[in-house]
């Protein structure tokens, strides 16, 4: 199953580390959002949306 991680660089509330999440998910495509915390989609919605589109573009289309 395709997966990706959008991680706020300043996230202090996720309960784990980025490296743990990457390992748990099998080293998915990962984008770190500078200046964002746990709610990175609220910190900079435009950057979050662009980064999400970048991750989705790497995934196969659903049939």
Coordinates of N, CA and C in Angstrom, one line a residue:
X1 N 0.8 -1.2 0.0 CA 0.0 0.0 0.0 C 0.9 1.2 0.0
X2 N 0.6 2.2 -0.9 CA 1.4 3.4 -0.9 C 1.2 4.2 0.4
X3 N 2.3 4.9 0.8 CA 2.2 5.8 2.0 C 3.1 6.9 1.9
X4 N 2.9 7.9 2.6 CA 3.8 9.1 2.7 C 3.6 9.8 4.1
X5 N 4.6 10.5 4.4 CA 4.6 11.3 5.7 C 4.8 12.7 5.4
X6 N 3.9 13.6 5.9 CA 4.2 15.0 6.0 C 4.4 15.3 7.5
X7 N 5.6 15.8 7.8 CA 6.0 16.0 9.2 C 6.3 17.4 9.4
X8 N 5.7 18.0 10.5 CA 6.1 19.4 10.9 C 7.5 19.3 11.6
X9 N 8.4 20.2 11.1 CA 9.8 20.2 11.6 C 9.8 20.4 13.1
X10 N 8.8 21.2 13.6 CA 8.8 21.5 15.0 C 7.7 20.7 15.8
X11 N 7.3 19.6 15.3 CA 6.3 18.7 16.0 C 6.8 18.2 17.3
X12 N 6.2 18.5 18.3 CA 6.6 18.0 19.7 C 5.5 17.2 20.3
X13 N 4.4 16.9 19.5 CA 3.2 16.2 20.1 C 2.8 14.9 19.4
X14 N 3.6 14.4 18.5 CA 3.2 13.2 17.8 C 3.4 12.0 18.6
X15 N 4.1 12.0 19.7 CA 4.3 10.8 20.5 C 5.4 9.9 20.0
X16 N 6.2 10.3 19.0 CA 7.3 9.5 18.5 C 8.2 10.4 17.6
X17 N 9.1 9.8 17.0 CA 10.1 10.5 16.2 C 9.8 10.3 14.7
X18 N 10.3 11.1 13.9 CA 10.1 11.0 12.5 C 10.8 9.7 12.0
X19 N 12.0 9.4 12.5 CA 12.7 8.2 12.1 C 11.9 6.9 12.5
X20 N 11.2 7.0 13.7 CA 10.4 5.8 14.1 C 9.2 5.7 13.1
X21 N 8.6 6.8 12.8 CA 7.4 6.7 11.8 C 7.9 6.2 10.5
X22 N 9.0 6.6 10.0 CA 9.5 6.1 8.7 C 9.8 4.6 8.8
X23 N 10.4 4.2 9.9 CA 10.7 2.8 10.0 C 9.4 2.0 10.1
X24 N 8.5 2.4 10.9 CA 7.2 1.7 11.0 C 6.4 1.6 9.7
X25 N 6.6 2.6 8.9 CA 5.8 2.6 7.6 C 6.6 2.1 6.4
X26 N 7.8 1.6 6.6 CA 8.6 1.1 5.5 C 9.3 2.1 4.7
X27 N 9.8 3.2 5.3 CA 10.6 4.2 4.6 C 9.8 4.9 3.5
X28 N 8.6 5.4 3.8 CA 7.8 6.0 2.7 C 8.4 7.4 2.3
X29 N 7.9 7.9 1.2 CA 8.3 9.3 0.8 C 8.0 10.2 2.0
X30 N 8.9 11.1 2.4 CA 8.8 11.9 3.5 C 9.1 13.3 3.2
X31 N 8.2 14.3 3.6 CA 8.5 15.7 3.4 C 8.3 16.3 4.8
X32 N 9.4 17.1 5.2 CA 9.4 17.8 6.4 C 9.0 19.3 6.1
X33 N 8.0 19.8 6.8 CA 7.5 21.1 6.6 C 8.2 22.1 7.6
X34 N 9.1 22.9 7.1 CA 9.8 23.8 8.1 C 8.9 24.8 8.8
X35 N 9.2 25.0 10.1 CA 8.4 26.0 10.8 C 7.0 25.5 11.3
X36 N 6.7 24.3 11.0 CA 5.4 23.7 11.3 C 5.5 22.8 12.5
X37 N 4.4 22.7 13.3 CA 4.4 21.8 14.4 C 3.5 20.6 14.0
X38 N 2.8 20.0 15.0 CA 2.0 18.9 14.8 C 0.8 19.1 13.9
X39 N 0.3 20.3 13.9 CA -0.8 20.7 13.0 C -0.3 21.4 11.8
X40 N 0.6 20.8 11.1 CA 1.3 21.5 9.9 C 0.3 22.0 8.9
X41 N -0.9 21.3 8.8 CA -1.9 21.8 7.8 C -2.4 23.2 8.2
X42 N -2.4 23.5 9.5 CA -2.9 24.8 9.9 C -1.8 25.9 9.9
X43 N -0.5 25.4 10.1 CA 0.6 26.3 10.2 C 0.8 27.0 8.9
X44 N 0.7 26.2 7.8 CA 0.9 26.8 6.4 C 0.1 26.0 5.5
X45 N -1.2 26.2 5.3 CA -2.0 25.4 4.5 C -1.5 25.3 3.0
X46 N -1.0 26.3 2.5 CA -0.6 26.3 1.1 C 0.6 25.3 0.9
X47 N 1.6 25.4 1.8 CA 2.7 24.5 1.8 C 2.3 23.1 2.0
X48 N 1.4 22.9 3.0 CA 0.9 21.5 3.2 C 0.2 20.9 2.0
X49 N -0.6 21.7 1.4 CA -1.3 21.2 0.2 C -0.4 20.9 -1.0
X50 N 0.6 21.8 -1.2 CA 1.6 21.5 -2.3 C 2.4 20.3 -2.0
X51 N 2.8 20.1 -0.7 CA 3.6 18.9 -0.3 C 2.7 17.6 -0.4
X52 N 1.5 17.7 0.0 CA 0.6 16.6 -0.2 C 0.4 16.2 -1.6
X53 N 0.2 17.2 -2.5 CA 0.1 16.9 -3.9 C 1.4 16.2 -4.4
X54 N 2.5 16.6 -3.9 CA 3.8 16.0 -4.4 C 3.8 14.6 -4.0
X55 N 3.4 14.2 -2.8 CA 3.4 12.8 -2.3 C 2.3 12.1 -3.1
X56 N 1.1 12.6 -3.3 CA 0.1 11.9 -4.1 C 0.5 11.6 -5.5
X57 N 1.3 12.5 -6.1 CA 1.7 12.3 -7.5 C 2.7 11.1 -7.6
X58 N 3.3 10.7 -6.6 CA 4.2 9.5 -6.6 C 3.4 8.2 -6.5
X59 N 2.1 8.3 -6.2 CA 1.4 7.0 -5.9 C 0.5 6.6 -7.1
X60 N 0.4 5.3 -7.3 CA -0.4 4.8 -8.4 C -1.9 5.3 -8.3
X61 N -2.5 5.5 -9.4 CA -3.9 5.9 -9.4 C -4.8 4.7 -9.0
X62 N -5.9 5.0 -8.4 CA -6.8 3.9 -8.0 C -7.6 3.5 -9.2
X63 N -8.0 2.3 -9.2 CA -8.8 1.8 -10.4 C -10.1 1.3 -9.9

